[in-house]
């Protein structure tokens, strides 16, 4: 299959070329996902062994022309960022026609291919917004089914630099490899690493699931695209000046959920074949059914009907025969009728790449890679939870929870309410402000935020913890007390820290609430982890240049490794500045503090007692894992 074909070239001149398993040319005997994974493992193992024995120099060519074996791409120096960029590199054959819902494949070798200018992003994958409620969702940027492209940004003359591969977020339904500009993160870290970003199949193209899809192709196709892109980096990044043994996979939201899944892939049996470090910002963990459970199956048939195919029985070949535009409209239609704030399709337990529920496998600590930096934001729930016009009473809250947690019984939903007690402090007219995490005066994230109080805030905290914050804790736990592995955790709290607010902190552009002291500290934490394997930041950076004593000792310079028995984390916050209202199209209008006068307020905190014992609630949600299921 295609990966192996490519490896022949990769290993040319190396004694390992002859070690490639010849069984790979045998006829298909297993399902497509199993074959894909077997090839991935065999070929990356060969590449790993090759790198161990041959120790390639990994120096970037001064011509910036990179030969992938199937195409030659010329990169360009960008004077604004003072970095070299390669955009729109194809990493897979187009997943169209008979390759729909099939594993991605490297392009066929073409030794005499002409040089192509890699100066424009490739087509984005078909995408759309989440459901906006009332049966509404809208298309995103114009997409194409032929969308499997990636981008590399590298310091000039890079030699054996560490690599960050960025997996964009967007609920597995939105976004592309150009959504975040990696250049500021690289430059604020002194041009010490290379960045890669890429597109993967979204919506029904990437995440359609049912027994019939599995029988005829693959479920979680979008995740296999990601795995192929990671394999591509492993095999090719040396030519851009990157070190294939120092790869951090990073992502936000669904991108961080993807980092979690690659950490869990193949039962944690991949070791460091795809990456050695993971960076997961707001890991998104919605319920995760088996590929052939009732919910994905009913979506499969709703999708089929919307595409003009039958609503039962064998529909796969009918779907493969439809136009891409028809399928995109069907994907949009299934998403539109989903719960407000949700997309229609997301990863499932597929039995091959993802073999278990995350809560079960993270507890068993069966994870790939050696190191993990994981974080979440103080106000993760706000953009997903409707306002008091929908959630006013406890009955309203329960009805809304039943939509987000469709497989929980009413007794289980009530048990969630019981661990999120709605005290007298949370009257709908109560004071609204950012809590400090320390339960000062009895105020905590269960009862108060700038966005809500009462039942609405209760729902917000439930959604934030069940879907983002606790998955971050569980991921950190999986690398704790696990030989050879370690993890670090942070909360991003700079007001107003809604879901996605950290994106500006990591990548820019700068906003009035994020002066350079705090963005530099945040970016250095990421960069120090990517480059040196430890997110601790220098005293001067943690205190900030505008602090009264920048070089005073700061505990973030000795950021505690996560210990699941006594977990501590770093809280990224600011203090000072002028109160101003900030309008977010998704979250509404909220207070934030704007410069000048903002200073860093970064601290080390106790993760168990935080926000009135978040640690206990995360343990509770983990026990609900079999029922969520997740
Ligand atoms: C990269 O190397 C070239 C020579 O190969 C040199 O002209 C150029 O100045 C170097 N660039 C940087 C940023 O060091
Ligand atoms: C949801 O719960 C029902 C029983 O209440 C069970 O039969 C079904 O398998 C569950 N679905 C998932 C995805 O776990
Ligand atoms: C973050 O800082 C703001 C002041 O800028 C404060 O009101 C809020 O309580 C802090 N939150 C956390 C979690 O540290």
XYZ file of C-alpha atoms and ligand atoms in Angstrom:
672
model
C 0.000 0.000 0.000
C 0.953 3.578 -0.440
C 2.848 4.199 2.752
C 5.147 1.293 2.070
C 5.665 2.282 -1.514
C 6.862 5.603 -0.258
C 9.129 4.097 2.356
C 11.119 2.393 -0.355
C 12.328 5.802 -1.438
C 12.770 7.081 2.083
C 15.089 4.212 2.890
C 16.952 4.284 -0.401
C 20.622 3.754 0.325
C 19.918 2.447 3.783
C 20.464 -1.130 4.789
C 16.976 -1.210 6.242
C 15.323 -0.957 2.870
C 15.464 -4.712 2.598
C 13.861 -5.113 6.012
C 10.472 -3.852 4.858
C 7.890 -6.533 5.463
C 7.139 -8.197 2.166
C 3.757 -9.320 3.478
C 2.603 -5.788 2.782
C 2.064 -6.524 -0.868
C -0.299 -9.392 -0.066
C -3.970 -9.029 -0.892
C -6.200 -7.318 1.647
C -7.148 -9.771 4.359
C -8.392 -7.491 7.101
C -10.452 -4.371 7.249
C -9.138 -1.164 5.744
C -8.397 0.531 9.070
C -6.422 -2.465 10.320
C -4.399 -2.546 7.133
C -3.745 1.197 7.384
C -2.596 0.916 10.995
C -0.427 -2.150 10.330
C 1.356 -0.321 7.530
C 1.715 2.804 9.630
C 3.341 0.847 12.437
C 5.649 -1.163 10.167
C 6.803 1.820 8.188
C 7.272 4.194 11.079
C 9.179 1.510 12.930
C 11.486 1.200 9.930
C 11.855 4.977 9.778
C 12.589 5.138 13.490
C 15.232 2.430 13.243
C 16.700 4.158 10.237
C 16.998 7.435 12.113
C 18.640 5.668 15.020
C 21.293 4.023 12.874
C 21.827 6.590 10.122
C 21.489 9.778 12.232
C 20.636 12.042 9.293
C 21.776 15.667 9.414
C 18.322 17.127 8.816
C 19.509 20.433 7.379
C 17.256 22.616 5.258
C 18.373 23.119 1.633
C 19.264 26.712 0.779
C 17.166 26.466 -2.414
C 14.119 25.743 -0.218
C 13.139 23.061 -2.731
C 11.962 19.909 -0.986
C 11.565 16.649 -2.878
C 8.868 14.474 -1.334
C 9.357 11.718 -3.861
C 5.954 12.404 -5.396
C 6.295 16.168 -5.880
C 8.870 18.908 -5.450
C 7.855 21.995 -3.512
C 9.647 25.315 -3.424
C 9.272 27.247 -0.164
C 9.416 31.026 0.209
C 11.065 33.367 2.642
C 8.496 35.686 4.211
C 10.082 38.935 5.326
C 7.219 39.876 7.675
C 7.770 36.800 9.846
C 11.401 36.265 8.817
C 10.595 32.575 8.377
C 10.427 30.182 5.449
C 6.957 29.007 4.460
C 5.770 26.063 2.407
C 2.017 26.143 1.861
C -0.372 23.717 0.233
C 1.759 20.564 0.272
C -0.363 17.573 -0.683
C 0.074 14.748 1.816
C -2.551 12.306 0.529
C -4.228 11.335 -2.680
C -7.570 13.102 -3.028
C -10.093 11.149 -0.899
C -12.688 11.360 -3.631
C -14.730 8.887 -5.658
C -13.891 5.333 -4.651
C -11.528 6.707 -1.970
C -14.403 8.329 -0.055
C -14.517 7.002 3.535
C -11.336 5.068 2.807
C -7.995 5.517 4.600
C -5.877 8.336 3.192
C -2.937 7.299 0.998
C 0.340 8.979 0.179
C 0.464 10.148 -3.450
C 2.095 7.859 -6.006
C 5.813 8.375 -6.519
C 6.773 10.743 -9.326
C 10.566 11.076 -9.414
C 10.586 13.499 -12.333
C 7.815 15.754 -11.042
C 8.452 19.454 -11.776
C 9.033 21.958 -8.981
C 5.794 23.550 -7.708
C 5.700 26.833 -5.837
C 4.324 26.138 -2.363
C 3.046 29.658 -1.909
C -0.725 29.240 -1.384
C -2.760 27.211 1.093
C -4.492 24.183 -0.419
C -8.278 23.932 -0.585
C -9.963 23.654 2.790
C -12.114 20.639 3.515
C -15.891 21.066 3.352
C -17.012 22.609 6.603
C -19.887 24.251 8.354
C -20.830 25.959 11.599
C -22.297 23.982 14.484
C -26.047 23.947 14.930
C -27.185 27.407 15.921
C -30.470 25.980 17.220
C -33.827 25.980 15.490
C -32.543 23.734 12.699
C -29.986 26.284 11.527
C -26.340 25.838 10.560
C -24.336 27.565 7.846
C -21.560 26.581 5.469
C -18.077 27.772 6.378
C -15.299 28.741 3.994
C -15.775 27.285 0.508
C -14.489 23.739 0.674
C -13.421 20.891 -1.532
C -13.290 17.151 -1.078
C -9.694 17.272 -2.408
C -8.387 19.009 0.689
C -5.618 16.943 2.283
C -2.847 19.548 2.324
C -0.363 20.668 4.920
C 1.868 23.664 5.556
C 5.348 23.992 7.016
C 6.868 27.108 8.531
C 10.533 26.870 9.449
C 13.323 29.180 10.553
C 15.826 29.887 7.777
C 18.699 27.401 7.657
C 16.927 25.179 10.197
C 19.012 22.219 11.287
C 17.555 19.408 13.383
C 15.033 21.633 15.133
C 12.136 20.286 17.235
C 8.754 20.300 15.498
C 5.241 21.268 16.576
C 2.436 19.791 14.496
C -0.733 21.808 15.018
C -4.137 20.091 14.779
C -6.794 22.746 14.307
C -10.037 22.762 16.299
C -13.619 23.374 15.210
C -15.639 20.471 16.598
C -14.526 18.110 13.797
C -16.740 20.179 11.508
C -14.960 23.478 10.959
C -11.527 25.050 10.458
C -8.399 24.262 8.443
C -4.629 24.341 8.636
C -4.514 28.085 8.031
C -6.892 28.885 10.927
C -3.947 29.669 13.203
C -0.801 31.501 12.133
C 2.092 29.728 13.850
C 4.698 32.423 13.202
C 4.362 34.531 16.372
C 4.597 31.481 18.592
C 7.764 30.428 16.772
C 9.287 33.907 16.821
C 8.513 34.586 20.494
C 10.467 31.414 21.162
C 13.505 32.655 19.286
C 12.882 30.602 16.118
C 13.735 27.405 17.978
C 11.258 25.051 16.341
C 9.408 24.254 13.125
C 5.616 24.435 12.781
C 3.370 22.215 10.670
C -0.388 22.599 10.209
C -2.778 20.607 8.046
C -6.340 19.958 6.911
C -8.244 16.766 7.663
C -11.657 15.564 6.532
C -14.479 17.144 8.549
C -18.163 16.539 9.149
C -19.648 13.493 7.457
C -16.633 13.277 5.118
C -14.371 12.636 8.085
C -16.581 11.175 10.789
C -19.533 9.307 9.270
C -19.907 6.052 11.212
C -21.998 2.883 11.041
C -21.485 -0.848 10.619
C -21.878 -0.412 6.881
C -19.201 2.300 6.667
C -16.843 0.036 8.618
C -17.615 -2.935 6.381
C -16.886 -0.968 3.231
C -14.270 1.523 4.331
C -13.266 3.254 7.551
C -15.005 5.196 10.291
C -13.003 8.080 11.849
C -11.498 8.796 8.399
C -10.588 12.287 9.644
C -8.480 10.805 12.434
C -6.678 8.561 9.949
C -5.961 11.675 7.846
C -4.377 13.169 10.935
C -2.349 10.003 11.516
C -1.119 10.061 7.915
C -0.177 13.731 8.244
C 1.785 12.860 11.401
C 3.484 10.009 9.536
C 4.293 12.442 6.719
C 5.984 14.743 9.227
C 7.955 11.856 10.646
C 9.129 10.840 7.176
C 9.773 14.241 5.565
C 10.411 16.903 8.195
C 14.144 16.215 8.152
C 14.284 17.863 4.702
C 12.924 21.092 6.187
C 15.523 21.015 8.979
C 13.274 19.290 11.544
C 14.237 16.501 13.913
C 11.857 13.556 13.435
C 12.621 12.349 16.948
C 11.421 15.597 18.565
C 7.813 15.969 17.537
C 5.115 17.612 19.640
C 1.546 17.192 18.448
C -0.568 20.110 19.619
C -4.151 21.188 19.227
C -7.037 23.111 20.688
C -10.611 21.935 21.343
C -11.338 19.192 18.778
C -7.641 19.448 17.879
C -6.810 18.710 21.530
C -9.420 15.926 21.559
C -7.486 14.593 18.575
C -4.207 14.824 20.511
C -5.929 12.750 23.197
C -7.007 10.169 20.614
C -3.511 9.897 19.124
C -2.271 9.424 22.693
C -4.768 6.558 23.043
C -4.297 5.172 19.522
C -3.883 1.438 19.066
C -4.243 0.918 22.811
C -1.229 3.095 23.508
C 0.880 0.612 21.545
C 2.418 3.174 19.190
C 4.860 4.420 21.824
C 6.760 7.339 20.277
C 6.294 6.324 16.652
C 4.063 9.284 15.785
C 5.145 11.829 18.403
C 7.030 12.062 21.662
C 5.147 14.970 23.243
C 1.513 16.081 23.260
C 0.099 19.547 23.932
C -3.660 19.573 24.440
C -5.438 22.904 24.962
C -9.075 22.426 26.044
C -9.340 18.730 25.108
C -12.854 18.222 23.769
C -14.500 14.996 24.866
C -18.153 14.707 23.891
C -19.834 11.349 24.350
C -18.025 8.678 22.364
C -20.244 5.837 21.175
C -19.131 2.688 19.420
C -19.089 3.101 15.659
C -22.238 0.981 15.239
C -24.278 2.214 18.218
C -27.748 3.608 17.786
C -26.818 7.298 17.725
C -24.179 7.219 14.954
C -26.281 4.731 13.025
C -29.340 6.955 13.121
C -27.206 9.879 11.930
C -25.866 7.689 9.133
C -29.365 7.101 7.835
C -30.440 10.709 8.384
C -27.391 11.711 6.341
C -28.240 9.175 3.659
C -31.817 10.393 3.386
C -30.671 14.023 3.249
C -28.293 13.096 0.418
C -31.115 11.504 -1.552
C -30.244 7.870 -0.762
C -32.427 5.354 1.121
C -33.037 5.815 4.845
C -32.396 2.157 5.684
C -30.587 -0.913 4.403
C -27.477 -0.755 2.220
C -26.791 2.823 1.267
C -22.987 3.023 1.108
C -22.614 2.654 -2.650
C -25.421 5.156 -3.221
C -23.539 7.655 -1.013
C -20.251 7.038 -2.817
C -22.062 7.833 -6.064
C -23.350 11.223 -4.931
C -21.690 14.540 -5.711
C -19.489 16.115 -3.053
C -21.791 19.135 -2.963
C -24.821 16.925 -2.230
C -22.949 15.204 0.584
C -21.866 18.525 2.053
C -25.493 19.691 2.100
C -26.497 16.438 3.799
C -23.725 16.870 6.394
C -24.927 20.428 6.987
C -28.507 19.248 7.349
C -27.680 16.588 9.981
C -25.613 19.153 11.872
C -28.373 21.765 11.680
C -30.801 19.421 13.430
C -28.310 18.638 16.223
C -28.287 20.194 19.684
C -27.472 23.888 19.616
C -23.698 24.329 19.710
C -22.960 20.806 18.424
C -21.890 19.406 15.083
C -23.449 16.282 13.624
C -20.406 14.003 13.451
C -17.446 13.284 15.680
C -15.042 10.468 16.582
C -16.345 7.093 17.674
C -14.762 4.035 19.235
C -13.728 2.249 16.044
C -12.090 -0.936 17.350
C -8.819 -0.338 15.495
C -7.301 3.111 15.914
C -9.479 4.028 18.899
C -10.202 0.832 20.755
C -11.599 2.048 24.078
C -13.502 4.754 25.834
C -11.013 7.484 26.808
C -11.955 7.436 30.504
C -11.237 3.704 30.678
C -7.988 3.782 28.773
C -6.661 6.947 30.417
C -7.300 5.336 33.803
C -5.320 2.315 32.642
C -2.553 4.765 31.571
C -2.170 3.096 28.180
C -0.913 6.145 26.307
C 1.509 6.968 23.516
C 4.267 9.550 23.796
C 6.301 10.489 26.852
C 5.278 13.973 27.867
C 2.103 15.988 27.955
C 1.245 19.628 28.542
C -2.491 20.053 28.951
C -4.650 23.066 29.744
C -8.144 24.477 29.710
C -9.792 27.866 30.143
C -11.586 29.293 33.174
C -14.904 29.778 31.322
C -15.102 26.822 28.920
C -18.864 26.369 29.162
C -20.102 29.842 28.361
C -20.411 29.741 24.585
C -22.193 26.369 24.655
C -24.829 27.019 27.298
C -27.910 29.019 26.373
C -28.892 32.028 28.471
C -31.702 32.452 31.017
C -34.291 32.594 28.232
C -33.667 28.842 27.866
C -32.244 27.842 31.253
C -33.981 29.523 34.157
C -35.276 26.718 36.357
C -33.751 23.410 37.409
C -36.225 21.644 35.110
C -34.908 23.752 32.211
C -31.390 22.769 33.152
C -32.233 19.057 33.269
C -33.941 19.238 29.874
C -30.869 20.874 28.386
C -28.514 18.356 30.012
C -30.526 15.511 28.494
C -29.662 16.907 25.044
C -25.923 17.039 25.737
C -25.737 13.770 27.662
C -28.259 11.758 25.661
C -27.444 8.391 27.196
C -27.655 9.277 30.878
C -30.707 8.285 32.917
C -32.597 10.923 34.843
C -31.130 9.502 38.082
C -27.648 10.006 36.642
C -28.458 13.538 35.497
C -29.722 14.306 39.000
C -26.544 12.909 40.496
C -24.627 15.475 38.421
C -26.819 18.222 39.856
C -26.118 16.910 43.363
C -22.364 17.428 42.986
C -22.972 20.927 41.631
C -25.034 22.303 44.537
C -27.010 25.387 43.703
C -26.715 27.448 46.831
C -28.524 30.611 47.848
C -25.577 32.508 46.420
C -26.637 31.641 42.919
C -29.847 33.590 42.625
C -30.438 34.688 39.062
C -29.876 38.291 40.082
C -26.740 37.517 42.083
C -23.447 39.267 41.572
C -21.494 38.252 38.465
C -17.735 38.177 38.430
C -14.767 35.940 37.689
C -14.185 33.658 40.647
C -10.634 33.265 41.929
C -10.743 29.467 42.071
C -10.193 29.515 45.840
C -13.854 29.568 46.938
C -13.376 32.988 48.541
C -16.642 33.953 50.266
C -18.255 30.756 48.991
C -18.079 31.910 45.371
C -16.895 29.376 42.841
C -17.469 28.338 39.241
C -20.615 26.399 40.163
C -22.447 29.520 41.224
C -20.854 32.575 39.625
C -19.209 33.888 36.491
C -19.409 37.131 34.527
C -21.709 35.313 32.086
C -24.267 33.868 34.439
C -25.479 32.881 37.862
C -28.259 30.550 38.982
C -29.119 27.451 36.966
C -27.440 28.831 33.880
C -24.048 29.024 35.587
C -24.598 25.601 37.098
C -25.071 24.228 33.585
C -22.053 26.118 32.390
C -19.816 24.550 35.001
C -21.249 21.092 34.341
C -20.554 21.386 30.630
C -17.107 22.946 31.183
C -15.952 20.206 33.537
C -17.529 17.165 31.886
C -16.363 18.136 28.397
C -13.066 20.055 28.774
C -11.615 20.545 32.270
C -11.947 16.975 33.552
C -10.659 15.429 30.309
C -7.603 17.664 30.902
C -7.236 16.279 34.439
C -7.667 12.682 33.198
C -5.099 13.156 30.464
C -2.630 14.567 32.977
C -3.328 11.605 35.314
C -2.568 9.129 32.526
C 1.049 10.376 32.338
C 1.447 10.528 36.141
C 2.983 7.590 38.050
C 3.593 6.063 34.642
C 7.234 5.024 34.129
C 9.142 7.310 31.776
C 6.200 9.699 31.385
C 5.275 13.059 32.886
C 2.678 15.784 32.485
C 1.971 19.402 33.405
C -1.360 21.210 33.580
C -2.488 24.833 33.406
C -5.658 26.887 33.523
C -5.879 29.956 31.299
C -7.888 32.506 33.301
C -7.245 35.929 31.737
C -10.727 37.510 31.647
C -12.821 36.780 29.735
C -11.501 33.228 29.382
C -14.248 31.704 27.208
C -13.573 28.576 25.120
C -10.992 29.562 22.501
C -9.747 32.713 24.274
C -6.319 31.130 24.652
C -5.923 31.006 20.873
C -5.127 34.726 20.786
C -2.711 34.289 23.670
C -0.827 31.537 21.854
C -0.939 32.827 18.277
C -2.117 36.460 18.297
C -3.233 38.839 17.035
C -2.901 40.820 20.231
C -6.048 42.073 21.933
C -6.479 44.830 24.564
C -6.741 42.295 27.422
C -3.573 40.441 26.405
C -0.464 42.633 26.659
C 2.862 41.173 25.660
C 3.922 40.164 29.201
C 1.171 37.564 29.469
C 1.311 36.343 25.869
C 5.083 35.960 26.130
C 4.745 33.914 29.325
C 2.086 31.698 27.745
C 4.039 31.248 24.510
C 7.251 30.507 26.393
C 5.494 27.789 28.382
C 4.480 26.152 25.100
C 7.849 26.737 23.461
C 9.872 25.522 26.442
C 7.795 22.359 26.423
C 8.109 21.849 22.654
C 11.851 22.511 22.625
C 13.039 21.363 26.038
C 10.293 19.058 27.276
C 9.451 21.205 30.325
C 7.009 24.154 30.336
C 8.649 25.985 33.276
C 9.257 29.635 32.449
C 12.067 31.919 33.585
C 11.380 34.194 36.567
C 11.685 37.331 34.442
C 9.144 36.002 31.954
C 6.673 34.749 34.579
C 6.818 37.991 36.568
C 6.789 40.015 33.377
C 8.921 42.957 32.286
C 6.389 45.390 33.780
C 6.530 43.743 37.213
C 8.083 45.614 40.151
C 10.770 42.944 40.526
C 11.027 40.912 37.340
C 13.838 38.681 38.528
C 12.276 37.689 41.872
C 11.780 33.943 42.280
C 8.582 32.767 40.614
C 7.139 29.271 41.219
C 6.318 28.853 37.505
C 10.098 28.684 36.967
C 9.850 25.332 38.718
C 6.426 24.257 37.433
C 5.436 21.147 39.409
C 5.084 17.970 37.400
C 1.483 16.729 37.710
C 1.146 14.225 40.539
C -2.232 12.554 40.465
C -2.141 12.100 44.244
C -1.413 15.765 45.007
C -1.947 17.593 41.714
C -0.818 21.168 41.229
C -1.129 23.366 38.178
C -0.193 26.800 36.892
C -2.912 29.449 36.688
C -2.238 31.996 33.906
C -3.981 35.230 34.853
C -3.478 38.987 34.890
C -4.292 41.744 37.340
C -4.868 45.458 36.916
C -5.943 47.348 33.824
C -9.219 49.112 33.190
C -12.579 47.380 33.227
C -14.139 47.394 29.765
C -16.896 45.503 28.001
C -15.938 43.066 25.338
C -18.291 41.659 22.748
C -17.935 38.059 21.631
C -20.291 36.981 18.854
C -20.728 33.565 20.472
C -20.587 34.350 24.151
C -22.241 37.794 24.396
C -20.908 40.900 26.114
C -18.539 40.431 29.046
C -16.191 42.393 31.280
C -12.489 42.185 30.677
C -9.529 44.299 31.755
C -7.697 46.329 29.163
C -4.235 47.872 29.202
C -2.245 49.824 30.181
C -1.505 48.711 33.723
C -2.176 44.999 33.246
C 0.408 42.800 34.940
C 0.999 39.084 35.010
C -0.670 37.172 37.857
C 0.631 33.651 37.349
C 0.513 31.233 40.252
C 0.791 27.577 41.219
C -2.447 26.147 42.635
C -3.904 22.987 44.150
C -5.915 21.192 41.465
C -8.043 19.110 43.824
C -9.472 21.887 45.976
C -9.715 24.357 43.067
C -13.218 25.783 42.428
C -14.708 23.994 45.443
C -13.110 20.596 44.757
C -13.027 20.190 41.018
C -10.822 17.153 41.658
C -13.751 15.326 43.306
C -16.127 16.211 40.488
C -13.633 14.980 37.890
C -13.410 11.658 39.761
C -17.222 11.510 39.730
C -17.453 12.139 35.965
C -14.818 9.509 35.358
C -17.050 6.974 37.107
C -19.893 8.000 34.801
C -17.639 7.230 31.820
C -19.213 3.840 31.008
C -22.623 5.500 30.805
C -21.830 8.796 29.106
C -20.209 6.955 27.262
C -16.788 8.554 27.016
C 21.098 31.035 5.665
O 22.176 30.555 4.919
C 22.469 31.324 3.796
C 23.584 30.646 3.046
O 23.229 29.339 2.774
C 22.842 32.723 4.191
O 23.036 33.511 3.039
C 21.748 33.344 5.026
O 22.152 34.568 5.542
C 21.384 32.407 6.182
N 20.198 32.944 6.855
C 20.129 33.052 8.150
C 18.835 33.616 8.697
O 21.002 32.713 8.890
C -27.305 3.924 25.974
O -28.052 3.308 26.997
C -28.809 2.195 26.588
C -29.583 1.699 27.779
O -30.113 2.746 28.497
C -27.904 1.133 26.036
O -28.660 0.062 25.557
C -27.064 1.712 24.926
O -26.127 0.762 24.503
C -26.346 2.931 25.395
N -25.651 3.511 24.298
C -24.388 3.730 24.347
C -23.817 4.428 23.176
O -23.710 3.418 25.283
C -8.194 36.354 37.275
O -7.938 37.701 37.500
C -9.087 38.511 37.647
C -8.616 39.945 37.770
O -7.984 40.345 36.610
C -9.849 38.058 38.874
O -11.040 38.793 38.990
C -10.186 36.575 38.747
O -10.760 36.134 39.967
C -8.940 35.768 38.464
N -9.325 34.393 38.205
C -8.561 33.355 38.517
C -9.131 32.010 38.288
O -7.435 33.469 38.927
